[in-house]
Coordinates of C-alpha atoms and ligand atoms in Angstrom, one line a residue:
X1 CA -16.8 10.2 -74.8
X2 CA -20.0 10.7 -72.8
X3 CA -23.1 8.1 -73.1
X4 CA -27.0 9.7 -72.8
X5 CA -27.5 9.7 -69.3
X6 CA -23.9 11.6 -69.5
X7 CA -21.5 9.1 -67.6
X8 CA -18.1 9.2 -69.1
X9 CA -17.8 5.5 -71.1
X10 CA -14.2 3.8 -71.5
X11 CA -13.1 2.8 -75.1
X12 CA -13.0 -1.2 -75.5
X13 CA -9.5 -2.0 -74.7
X14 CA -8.7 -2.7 -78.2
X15 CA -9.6 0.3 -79.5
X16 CA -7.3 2.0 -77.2
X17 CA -3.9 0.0 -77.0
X18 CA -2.1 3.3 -77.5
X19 CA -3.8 5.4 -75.4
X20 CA -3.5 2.8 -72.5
X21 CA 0.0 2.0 -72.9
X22 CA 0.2 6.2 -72.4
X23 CA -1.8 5.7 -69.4
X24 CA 0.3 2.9 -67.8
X25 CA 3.6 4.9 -68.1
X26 CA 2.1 8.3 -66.5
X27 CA 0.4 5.7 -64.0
X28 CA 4.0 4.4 -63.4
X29 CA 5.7 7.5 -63.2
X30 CA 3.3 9.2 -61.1
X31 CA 2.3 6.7 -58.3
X32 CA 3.6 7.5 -54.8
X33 CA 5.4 4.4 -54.6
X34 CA 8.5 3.2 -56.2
X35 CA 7.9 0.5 -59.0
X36 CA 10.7 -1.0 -61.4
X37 CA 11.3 -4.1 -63.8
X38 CA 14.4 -6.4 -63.8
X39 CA 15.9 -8.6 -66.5
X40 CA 16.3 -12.2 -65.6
X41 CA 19.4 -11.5 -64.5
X42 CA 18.7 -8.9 -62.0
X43 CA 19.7 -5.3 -64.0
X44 CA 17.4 -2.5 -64.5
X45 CA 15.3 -2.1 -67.4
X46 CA 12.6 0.1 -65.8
X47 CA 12.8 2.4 -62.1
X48 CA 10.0 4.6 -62.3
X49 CA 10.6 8.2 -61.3
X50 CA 10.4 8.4 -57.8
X51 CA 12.5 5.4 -57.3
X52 CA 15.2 7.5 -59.5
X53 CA 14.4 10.2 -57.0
X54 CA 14.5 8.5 -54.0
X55 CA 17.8 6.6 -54.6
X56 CA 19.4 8.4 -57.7
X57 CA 20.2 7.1 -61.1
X58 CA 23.1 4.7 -60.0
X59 CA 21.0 2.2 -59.3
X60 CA 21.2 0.0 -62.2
X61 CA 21.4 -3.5 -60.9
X62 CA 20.3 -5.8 -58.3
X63 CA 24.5 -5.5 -56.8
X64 CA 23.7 -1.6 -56.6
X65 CA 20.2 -2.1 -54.6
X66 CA 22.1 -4.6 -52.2
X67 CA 25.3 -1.7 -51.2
X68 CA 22.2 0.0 -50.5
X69 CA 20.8 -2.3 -48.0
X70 CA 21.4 -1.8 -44.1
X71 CA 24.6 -3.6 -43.5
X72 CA 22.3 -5.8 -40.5
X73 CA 19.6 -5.8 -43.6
X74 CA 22.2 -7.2 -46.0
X75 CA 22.6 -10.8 -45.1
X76 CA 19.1 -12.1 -45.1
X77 CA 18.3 -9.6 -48.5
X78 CA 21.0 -11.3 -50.1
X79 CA 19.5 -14.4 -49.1
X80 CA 16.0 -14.1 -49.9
X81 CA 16.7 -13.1 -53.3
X82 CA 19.1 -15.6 -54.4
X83 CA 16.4 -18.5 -53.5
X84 CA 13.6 -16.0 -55.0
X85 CA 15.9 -15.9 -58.0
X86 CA 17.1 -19.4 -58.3
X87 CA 13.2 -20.7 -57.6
X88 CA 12.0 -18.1 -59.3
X89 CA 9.8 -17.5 -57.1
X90 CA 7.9 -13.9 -56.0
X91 CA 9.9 -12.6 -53.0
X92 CA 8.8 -9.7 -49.8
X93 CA 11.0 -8.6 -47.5
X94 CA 11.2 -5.6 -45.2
X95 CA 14.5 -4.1 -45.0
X96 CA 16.5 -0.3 -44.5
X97 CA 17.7 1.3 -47.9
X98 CA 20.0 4.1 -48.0
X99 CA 18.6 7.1 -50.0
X100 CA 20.4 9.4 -52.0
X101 CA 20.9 11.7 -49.3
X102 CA 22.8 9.2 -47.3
X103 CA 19.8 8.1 -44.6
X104 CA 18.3 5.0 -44.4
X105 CA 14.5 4.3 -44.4
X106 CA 12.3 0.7 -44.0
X107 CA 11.1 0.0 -47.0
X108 CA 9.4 -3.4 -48.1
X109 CA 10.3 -4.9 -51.1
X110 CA 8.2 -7.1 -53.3
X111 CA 8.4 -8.7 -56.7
X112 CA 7.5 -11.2 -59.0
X113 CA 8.7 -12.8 -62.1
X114 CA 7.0 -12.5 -65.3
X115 CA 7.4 -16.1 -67.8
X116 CA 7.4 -16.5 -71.5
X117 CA 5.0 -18.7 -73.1
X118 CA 7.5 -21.5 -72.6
X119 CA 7.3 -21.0 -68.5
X120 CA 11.2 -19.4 -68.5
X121 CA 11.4 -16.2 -66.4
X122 CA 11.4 -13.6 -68.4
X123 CA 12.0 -10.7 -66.1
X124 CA 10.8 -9.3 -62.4
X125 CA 8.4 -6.8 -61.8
X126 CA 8.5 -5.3 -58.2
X127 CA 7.7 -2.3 -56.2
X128 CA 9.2 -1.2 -52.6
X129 CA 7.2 0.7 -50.6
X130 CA 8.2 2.7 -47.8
X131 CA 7.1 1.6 -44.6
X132 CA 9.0 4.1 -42.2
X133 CA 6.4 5.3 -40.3
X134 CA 4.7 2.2 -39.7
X135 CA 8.1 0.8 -38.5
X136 CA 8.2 3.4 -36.1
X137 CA 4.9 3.3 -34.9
X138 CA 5.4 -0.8 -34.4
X139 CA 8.8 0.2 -32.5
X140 CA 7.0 2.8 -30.2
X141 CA 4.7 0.0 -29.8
X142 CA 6.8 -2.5 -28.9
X143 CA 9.0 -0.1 -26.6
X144 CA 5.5 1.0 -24.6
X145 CA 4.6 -2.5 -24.1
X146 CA 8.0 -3.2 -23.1
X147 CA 7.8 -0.8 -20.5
X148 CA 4.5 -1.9 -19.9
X149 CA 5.2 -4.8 -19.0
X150 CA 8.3 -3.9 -16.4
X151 CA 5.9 -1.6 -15.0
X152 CA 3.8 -4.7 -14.4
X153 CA 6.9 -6.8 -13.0
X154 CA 8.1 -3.4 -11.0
X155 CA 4.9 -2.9 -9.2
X156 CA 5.0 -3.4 -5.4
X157 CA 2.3 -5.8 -5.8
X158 CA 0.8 -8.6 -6.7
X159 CA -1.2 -8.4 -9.8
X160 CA -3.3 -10.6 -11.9
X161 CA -5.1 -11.1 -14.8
X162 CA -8.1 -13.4 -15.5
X163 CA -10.2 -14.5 -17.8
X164 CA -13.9 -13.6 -17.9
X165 CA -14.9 -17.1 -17.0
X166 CA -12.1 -16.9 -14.3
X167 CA -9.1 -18.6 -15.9
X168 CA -5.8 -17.4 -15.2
X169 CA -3.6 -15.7 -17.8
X170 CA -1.0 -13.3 -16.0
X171 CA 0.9 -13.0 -12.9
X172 CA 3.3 -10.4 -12.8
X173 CA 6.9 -11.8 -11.9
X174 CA 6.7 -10.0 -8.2
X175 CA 3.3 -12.7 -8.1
X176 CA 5.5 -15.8 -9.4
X177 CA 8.3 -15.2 -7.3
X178 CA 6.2 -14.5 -4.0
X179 CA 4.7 -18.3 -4.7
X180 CA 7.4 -20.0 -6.4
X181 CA 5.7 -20.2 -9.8
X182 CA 7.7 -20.8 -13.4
X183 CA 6.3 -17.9 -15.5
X184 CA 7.4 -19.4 -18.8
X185 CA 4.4 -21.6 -18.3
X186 CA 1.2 -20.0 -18.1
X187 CA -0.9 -23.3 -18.0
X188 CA 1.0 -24.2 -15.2
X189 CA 0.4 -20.8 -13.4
X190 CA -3.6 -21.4 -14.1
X191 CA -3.6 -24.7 -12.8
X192 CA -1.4 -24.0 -9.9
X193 CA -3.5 -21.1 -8.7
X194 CA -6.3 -23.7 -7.2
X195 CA -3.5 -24.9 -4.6
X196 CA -2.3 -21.7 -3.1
X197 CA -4.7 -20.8 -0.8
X198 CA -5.1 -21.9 2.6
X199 CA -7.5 -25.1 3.2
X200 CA -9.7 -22.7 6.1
X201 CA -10.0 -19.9 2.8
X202 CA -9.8 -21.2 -0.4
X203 CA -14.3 -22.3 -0.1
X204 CA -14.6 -18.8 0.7
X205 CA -12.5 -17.0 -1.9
X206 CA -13.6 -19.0 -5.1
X207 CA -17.4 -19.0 -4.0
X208 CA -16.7 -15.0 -3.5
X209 CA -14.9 -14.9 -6.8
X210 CA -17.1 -16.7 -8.5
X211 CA -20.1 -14.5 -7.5
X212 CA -18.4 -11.5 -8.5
X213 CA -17.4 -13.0 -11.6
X214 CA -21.3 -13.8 -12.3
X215 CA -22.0 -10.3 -11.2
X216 CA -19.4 -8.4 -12.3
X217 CA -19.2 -6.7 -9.2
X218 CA -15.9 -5.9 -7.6
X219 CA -13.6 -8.7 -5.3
X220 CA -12.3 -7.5 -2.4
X221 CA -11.0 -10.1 0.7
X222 CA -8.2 -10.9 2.9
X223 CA -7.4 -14.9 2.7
X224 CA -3.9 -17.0 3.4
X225 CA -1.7 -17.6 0.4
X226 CA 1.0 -19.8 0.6
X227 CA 4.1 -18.6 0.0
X228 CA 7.0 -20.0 -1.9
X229 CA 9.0 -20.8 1.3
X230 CA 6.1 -23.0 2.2
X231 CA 4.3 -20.7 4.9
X232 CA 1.4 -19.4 5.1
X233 CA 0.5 -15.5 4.9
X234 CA -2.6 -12.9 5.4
X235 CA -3.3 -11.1 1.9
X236 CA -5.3 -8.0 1.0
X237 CA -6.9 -9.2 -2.8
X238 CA -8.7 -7.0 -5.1
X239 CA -9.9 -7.1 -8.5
X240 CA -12.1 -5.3 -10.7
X241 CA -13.7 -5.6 -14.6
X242 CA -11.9 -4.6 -17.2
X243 CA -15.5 -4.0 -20.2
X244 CA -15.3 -3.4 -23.4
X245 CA -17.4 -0.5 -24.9
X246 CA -20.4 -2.3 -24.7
X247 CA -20.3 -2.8 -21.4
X248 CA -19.0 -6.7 -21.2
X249 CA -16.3 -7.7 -19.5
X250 CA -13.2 -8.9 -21.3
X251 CA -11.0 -9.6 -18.0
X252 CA -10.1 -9.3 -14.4
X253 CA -7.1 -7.7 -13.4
X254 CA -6.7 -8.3 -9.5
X255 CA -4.1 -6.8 -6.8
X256 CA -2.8 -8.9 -3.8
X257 CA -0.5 -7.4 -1.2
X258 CA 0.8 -8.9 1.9
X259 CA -0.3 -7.7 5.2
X260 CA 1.0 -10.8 7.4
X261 CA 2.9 -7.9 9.4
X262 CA 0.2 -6.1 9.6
X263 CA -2.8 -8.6 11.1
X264 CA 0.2 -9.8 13.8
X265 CA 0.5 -6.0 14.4
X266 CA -3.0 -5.8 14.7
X267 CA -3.4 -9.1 16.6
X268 CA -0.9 -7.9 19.0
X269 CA -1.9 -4.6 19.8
X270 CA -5.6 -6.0 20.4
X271 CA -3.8 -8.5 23.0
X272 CA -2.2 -5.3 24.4
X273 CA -5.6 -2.9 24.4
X274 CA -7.1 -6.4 26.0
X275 CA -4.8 -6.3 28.9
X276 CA -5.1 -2.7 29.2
X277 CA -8.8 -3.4 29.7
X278 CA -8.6 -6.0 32.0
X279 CA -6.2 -4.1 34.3
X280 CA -8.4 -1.1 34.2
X281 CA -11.3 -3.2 35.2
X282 CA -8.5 -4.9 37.5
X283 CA -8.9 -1.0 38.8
X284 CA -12.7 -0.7 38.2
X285 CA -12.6 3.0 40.1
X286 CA -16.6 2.6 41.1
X287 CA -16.0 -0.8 42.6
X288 CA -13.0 -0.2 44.3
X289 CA -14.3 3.2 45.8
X290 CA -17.6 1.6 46.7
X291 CA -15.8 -1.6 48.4
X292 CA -13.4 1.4 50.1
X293 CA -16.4 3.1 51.3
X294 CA -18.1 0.1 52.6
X295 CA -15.0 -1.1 54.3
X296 CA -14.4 2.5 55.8
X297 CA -17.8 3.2 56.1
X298 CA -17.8 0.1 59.4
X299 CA -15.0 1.7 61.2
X300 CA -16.4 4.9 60.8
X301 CA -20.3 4.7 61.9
X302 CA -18.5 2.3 65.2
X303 CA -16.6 5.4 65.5
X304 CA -19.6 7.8 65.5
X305 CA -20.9 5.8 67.8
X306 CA -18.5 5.3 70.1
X307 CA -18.6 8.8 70.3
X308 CA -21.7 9.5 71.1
X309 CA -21.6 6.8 73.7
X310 CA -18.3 8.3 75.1
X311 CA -19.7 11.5 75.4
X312 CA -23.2 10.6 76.7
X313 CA -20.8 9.1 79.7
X314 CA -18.7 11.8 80.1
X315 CA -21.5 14.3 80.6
X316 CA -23.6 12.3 82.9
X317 CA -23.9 13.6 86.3
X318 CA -21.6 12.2 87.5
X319 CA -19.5 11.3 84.3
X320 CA -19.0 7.8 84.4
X321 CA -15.3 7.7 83.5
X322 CA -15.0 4.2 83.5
X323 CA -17.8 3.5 80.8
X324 CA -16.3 6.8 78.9
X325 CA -12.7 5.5 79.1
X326 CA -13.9 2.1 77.4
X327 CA -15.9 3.7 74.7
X328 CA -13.0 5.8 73.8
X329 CA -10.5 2.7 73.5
X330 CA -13.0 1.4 71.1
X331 CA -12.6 4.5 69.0
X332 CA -8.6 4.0 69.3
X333 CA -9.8 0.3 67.8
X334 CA -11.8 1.3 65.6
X335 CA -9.6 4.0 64.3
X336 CA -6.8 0.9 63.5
X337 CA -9.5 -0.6 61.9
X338 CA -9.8 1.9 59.8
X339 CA -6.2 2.3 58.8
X340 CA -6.1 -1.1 58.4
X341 CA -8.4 -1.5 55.6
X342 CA -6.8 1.3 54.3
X343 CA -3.1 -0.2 54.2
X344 CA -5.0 -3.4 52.6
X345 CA -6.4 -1.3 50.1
X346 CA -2.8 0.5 49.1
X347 CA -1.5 -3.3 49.6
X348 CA -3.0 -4.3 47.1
X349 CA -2.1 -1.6 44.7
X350 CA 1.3 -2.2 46.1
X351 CA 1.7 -6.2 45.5
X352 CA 0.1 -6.7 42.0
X353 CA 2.5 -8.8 40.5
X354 CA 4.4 -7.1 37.9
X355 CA 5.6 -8.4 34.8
X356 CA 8.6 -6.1 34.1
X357 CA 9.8 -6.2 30.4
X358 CA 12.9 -4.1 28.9
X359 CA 10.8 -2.0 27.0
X360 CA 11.6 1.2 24.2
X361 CA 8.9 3.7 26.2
X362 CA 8.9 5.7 22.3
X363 CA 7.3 2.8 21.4
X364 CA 5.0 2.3 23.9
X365 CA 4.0 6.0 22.8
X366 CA 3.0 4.8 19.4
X367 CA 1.3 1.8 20.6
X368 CA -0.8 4.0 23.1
X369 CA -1.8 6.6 20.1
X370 CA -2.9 3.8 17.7
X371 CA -4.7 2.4 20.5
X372 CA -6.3 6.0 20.9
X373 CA -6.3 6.8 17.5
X374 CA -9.9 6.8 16.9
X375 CA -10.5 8.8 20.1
X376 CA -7.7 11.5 18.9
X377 CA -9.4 11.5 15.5
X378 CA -12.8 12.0 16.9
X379 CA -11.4 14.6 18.8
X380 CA -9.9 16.1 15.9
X381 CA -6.5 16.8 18.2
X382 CA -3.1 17.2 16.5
X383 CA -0.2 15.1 18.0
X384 CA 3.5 16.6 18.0
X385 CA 6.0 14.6 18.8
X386 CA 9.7 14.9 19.8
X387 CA 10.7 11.7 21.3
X388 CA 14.4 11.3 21.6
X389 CA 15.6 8.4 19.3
X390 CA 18.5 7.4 21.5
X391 CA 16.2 6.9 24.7
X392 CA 17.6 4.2 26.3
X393 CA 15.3 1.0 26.9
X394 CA 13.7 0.8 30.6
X395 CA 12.2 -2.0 32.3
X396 CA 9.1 -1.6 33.3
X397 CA 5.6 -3.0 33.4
X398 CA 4.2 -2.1 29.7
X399 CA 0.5 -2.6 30.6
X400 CA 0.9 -0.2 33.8
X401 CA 2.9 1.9 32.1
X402 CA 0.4 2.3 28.6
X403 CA -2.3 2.8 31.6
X404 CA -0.2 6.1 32.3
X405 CA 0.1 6.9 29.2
X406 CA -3.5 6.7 28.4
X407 CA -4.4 8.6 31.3
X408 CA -2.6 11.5 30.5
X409 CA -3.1 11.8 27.3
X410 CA -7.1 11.4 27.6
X411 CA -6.9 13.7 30.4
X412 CA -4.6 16.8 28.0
X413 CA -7.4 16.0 25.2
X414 CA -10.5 16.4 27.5
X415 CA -8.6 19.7 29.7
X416 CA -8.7 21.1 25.4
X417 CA -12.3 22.7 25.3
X418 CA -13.8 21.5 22.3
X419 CA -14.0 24.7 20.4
X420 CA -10.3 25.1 20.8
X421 CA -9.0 25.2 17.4
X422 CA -5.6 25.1 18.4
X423 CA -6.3 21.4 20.3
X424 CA -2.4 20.2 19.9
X425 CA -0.9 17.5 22.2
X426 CA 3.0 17.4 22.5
X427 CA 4.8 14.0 23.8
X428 CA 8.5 14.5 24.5
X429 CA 10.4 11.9 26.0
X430 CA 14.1 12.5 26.5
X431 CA 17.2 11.5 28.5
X432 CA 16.7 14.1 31.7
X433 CA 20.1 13.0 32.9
X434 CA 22.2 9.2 33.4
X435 CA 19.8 6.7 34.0
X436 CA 16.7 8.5 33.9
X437 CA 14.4 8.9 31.2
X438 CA 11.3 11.7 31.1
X439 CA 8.4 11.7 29.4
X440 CA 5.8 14.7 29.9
X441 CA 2.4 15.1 28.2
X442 CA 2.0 18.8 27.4
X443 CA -2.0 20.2 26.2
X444 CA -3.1 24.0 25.4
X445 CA -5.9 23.5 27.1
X446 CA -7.3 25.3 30.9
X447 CA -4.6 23.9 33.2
X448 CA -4.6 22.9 36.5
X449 CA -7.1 24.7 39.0
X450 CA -6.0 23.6 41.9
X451 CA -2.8 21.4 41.0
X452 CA -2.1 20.7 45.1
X453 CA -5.2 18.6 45.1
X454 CA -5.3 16.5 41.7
X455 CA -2.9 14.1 43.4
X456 CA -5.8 13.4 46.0
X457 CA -8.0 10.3 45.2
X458 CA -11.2 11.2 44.2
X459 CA -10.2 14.7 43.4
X460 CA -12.4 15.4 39.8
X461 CA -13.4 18.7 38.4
X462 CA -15.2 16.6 35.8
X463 CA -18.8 15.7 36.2
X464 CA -18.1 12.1 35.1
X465 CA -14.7 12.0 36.2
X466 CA -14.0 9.6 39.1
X467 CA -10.6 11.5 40.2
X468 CA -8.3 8.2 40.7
X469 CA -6.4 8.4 37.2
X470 CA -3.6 11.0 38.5
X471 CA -2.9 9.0 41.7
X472 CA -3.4 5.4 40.1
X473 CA -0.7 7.0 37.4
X474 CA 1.9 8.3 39.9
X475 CA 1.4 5.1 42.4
X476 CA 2.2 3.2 39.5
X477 CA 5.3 5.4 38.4
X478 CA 6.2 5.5 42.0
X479 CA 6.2 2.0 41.9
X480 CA 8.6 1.3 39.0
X481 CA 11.2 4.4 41.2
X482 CA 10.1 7.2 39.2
X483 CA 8.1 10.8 40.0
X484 CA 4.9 12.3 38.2
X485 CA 4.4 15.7 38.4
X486 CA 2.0 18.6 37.0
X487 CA 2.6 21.9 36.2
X488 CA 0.6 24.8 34.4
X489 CA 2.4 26.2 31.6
X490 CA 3.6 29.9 31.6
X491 CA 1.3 30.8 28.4
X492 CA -1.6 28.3 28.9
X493 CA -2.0 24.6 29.2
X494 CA -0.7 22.0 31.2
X495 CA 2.4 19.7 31.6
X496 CA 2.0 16.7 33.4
X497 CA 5.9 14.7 33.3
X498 CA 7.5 11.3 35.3
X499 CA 10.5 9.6 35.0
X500 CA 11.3 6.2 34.9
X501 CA 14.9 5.3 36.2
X502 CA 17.0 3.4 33.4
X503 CA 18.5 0.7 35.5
Ligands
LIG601 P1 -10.5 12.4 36.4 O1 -9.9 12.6 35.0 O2 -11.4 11.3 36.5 O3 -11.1 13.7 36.9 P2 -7.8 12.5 37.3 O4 -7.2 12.0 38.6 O5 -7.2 11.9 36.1 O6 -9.3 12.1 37.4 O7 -7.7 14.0 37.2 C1 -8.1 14.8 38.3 C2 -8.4 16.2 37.9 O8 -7.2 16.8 37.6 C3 -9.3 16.4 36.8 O9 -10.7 16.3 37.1 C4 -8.9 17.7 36.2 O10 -9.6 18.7 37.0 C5 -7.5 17.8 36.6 N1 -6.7 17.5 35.4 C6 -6.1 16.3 35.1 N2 -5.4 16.5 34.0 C7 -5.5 17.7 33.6 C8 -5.0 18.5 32.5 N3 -4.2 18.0 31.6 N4 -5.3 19.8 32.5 C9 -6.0 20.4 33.4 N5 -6.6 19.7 34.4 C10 -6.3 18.4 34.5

């Protein structure tokens, strides 16, 4: 039936009982769900066809829907729809029915009753819809957050979660254990995080938090947390905005990690670059070559001069012997002069106190090339290694012997011309036989010129070299009972070796 403007126009109800009724059955029949209708007392009257289909015609009462039921399902069906039925009261449940092909599949089941005009029920209309997929999807769900969450705990770090206003609401379980915190209570974690840092930080890490968290930019600092053992440790924190789409932040997830070891690492190896610099200025080459040249320097113009004067007497006609014989024992004076201020000079190389420590000399290598690292970086040199890992332990004086160490190596990366692309550095300490250990320093770059003279103070092919690093390294190798040595290698390059005794 179709109105003027041509819109189709439903028959009053009335009018149309029939036709309705009609309607509501193929409506039944054909919806993609499965509907049915009960007696009071739980049997059949109505299961619409793809109920029928779904779980075959056997299903006439509410004993033949519960066989169906998942036997984990069954208690708690059972359950639900004896109070729905005694109550008579509408009941939903979600639960797995067998099909007819024997496999079971989450449905949820609902129904109500329907009353007679005296309030009595009269019957239960219900449908059960299949909900598979969804129960799936919730499982997948609940098995990625799962492992979401043990991904959190299994991270080898700290991590975090806050609040855009700063409040607390996750530390993974590495986080609670590291400072002794209860995780079943989150409160307590919030309220607990004011106390952890240490008194000297904690000003500086909240004002720094909260500016980032006014600015949203990220948090980044080292500060003291205190650990569940009571002490005290360097951290590394981080933490950055999570935004929504719109660009506003929701939360903070943050990263802490410890790096107690590595500040005392730090701390220490600074001590140790520290000494090294004060025993290098202890050896400050243009002072002590200037004070040896003035002390020399005495001996030698009284010498000259003596000389002259001895001379002058012995040509005079007639030479006067007498004045000539006295100006030549000043030159013998003089001369012990001289070799006096150089045995003070090699006397006090000689009597430095020494602290002498058993020491692993491998690891004095990898203390020296930290120390150097930005020098070997800069320098873009590759460092090959083959230290012997049963070396035995020596003692000896680690500053002096670091002071070797740097020497050679600085001196292998400077003899490596700059446009050398193969600039490669090997360090080899070994065991050269009982009781000795060897360590050599071996470069690719131009070798020895003239290896006789390297060993002779103040010997430098360099034009800011001062020529006192080879013999300051071999008296100080010398002094510990060991030999330095240098030799040009038989393609290119140099080796320069000593040994330490182990004893
Ligand atoms: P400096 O480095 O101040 O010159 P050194 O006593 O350490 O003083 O070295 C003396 C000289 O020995 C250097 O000027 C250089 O000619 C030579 N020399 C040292 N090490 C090497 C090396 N690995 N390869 C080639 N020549 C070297």
């Amino acid at each position: 039936m179709s109105n003027d403007d041509g819109l189709t126009k439903c028959a009053p109800f009335h009018e149309n009982t029939r036709n309705t009724a009609a309607l509501a059955l193929d409506l039944l029949e054909n919806i993609p769900g499965h509907v049915w209708s009960m007696d009071p007392a739980g049997r059949f009257i109505y299961r619409n066809r793809s109920m029928d289909a779904y779980f075959g015609v056997g299903l006439c009462d509410h004993g033949a829907w519960l066989e169906r039921v998942h036997r984990d399902d069954q208690r708690y069906v059972a359950a639900s729809w004896r109070e729905s039925m005694e109550a008579g009261q509408p009941f939903d449940n979600a639960h797995r029915l067998r099909g007819v092909d024997g496999e079971f599949r989450w449905f949820r089941a609902s129904g109500r009753p329907t009353r007679d005009p005296r309030g009595h029920v009269a019957g239960w209309h219900g449908q059960t819809i299949d909900i598979e997929h969804q129960k799936r999807a919730e499982e997948s769900l609940r098995a990625r957050s799962l492992e979401l969450s043990l991904l959190v705990d299994m991270v080898p770090s700290n991590l975090w979660r806050l609040t855009p206003d700063g409040t607390t609401t996750l530390v993974n379980k590495r986080m609670a254990d590291y400072l002794g915190l209860d995780l079943s209570n989150v409160s307590d974690v919030a309220s607990v995080m004011d106390t952890i840092f240490h008194p000297d930080d904690a000003d500086a890490v909240f004002a720094e938090l909260t500016r980032c968290l006014a600015t949203g930019e990220r948090f980044s600092m080292r500060y003291r947390l205190l650990r569940a053992d009571g002490m005290y440790r360097w951290m590394s924190g981080r933490a950055e905005p999570m935004r929504d789409q719109d660009g506003n932040i929701v939360q903070w997830f943050g990263l802490c990690h410890d790096i107690e070891d590595q500040v005392q690492t730090t701390a220490a190896l600074r001590r140790s670059a520290e000494k090294l610099a004060q025993a290098t200025q202890a050896a400050n080459l243009s002072q002590l070559s200037a004070s040896i040249a003035h002390e020399v320097n005495q001996p030698l113009a009284a010498i000259a001069t003596d000389t002259d004067a001895c001379l002058r007497w012995l040509s005079a006609d007639p030479p006067n012997i007498e004045r000539g014989k006295l100006a030549a024992e000043r030159i013998t004076q003089d001369i012990v002069a001289a070799a006096e201020v150089i045995s003070r000079i090699r006397a006090l190389f000689k009597h430095q106190p020494q602290a002498r420590t058993v020491e692993d000399v491998n690891r004095l290598v990898h203390e020296v090339l930290d120390l150097m690292s930005d020098e070997i970086a800069a320098t873009t040199t590759r460092i090959d290694m083959n230290l012997d890992p049963r070396l035995p332990k020596v003692s000896l004086d680690r500053v002096q012997v670091q002071q070797v160490l740097v020497n050679l190596i600085r001196n292998g990366i400077q003899a490596m011309d700059a446009t050398n692309p193969l600039r490669s550095l090997k360090i080899m300490s070994n065991c050269e036989r009982p009781g000795t250990i060897r360590i050599s320093v071996e470069d690719v770059g131009s070798g020895f010129k003239d290896p006789e003279r390297v060993f002779e103070p103040f010997f430098t092919t360099k034009s800011n070299g001062m020529g006192m690093g080879l013999p300051i390294c071999r008296s100080i190798v010398e002094a510990h009972g060991g030999r330095l040595w240098v030799t040009n290698n038989d393609a290119f390059g140099a080796t320069v070796a000593f040994t330490l005794p182990v004893a």
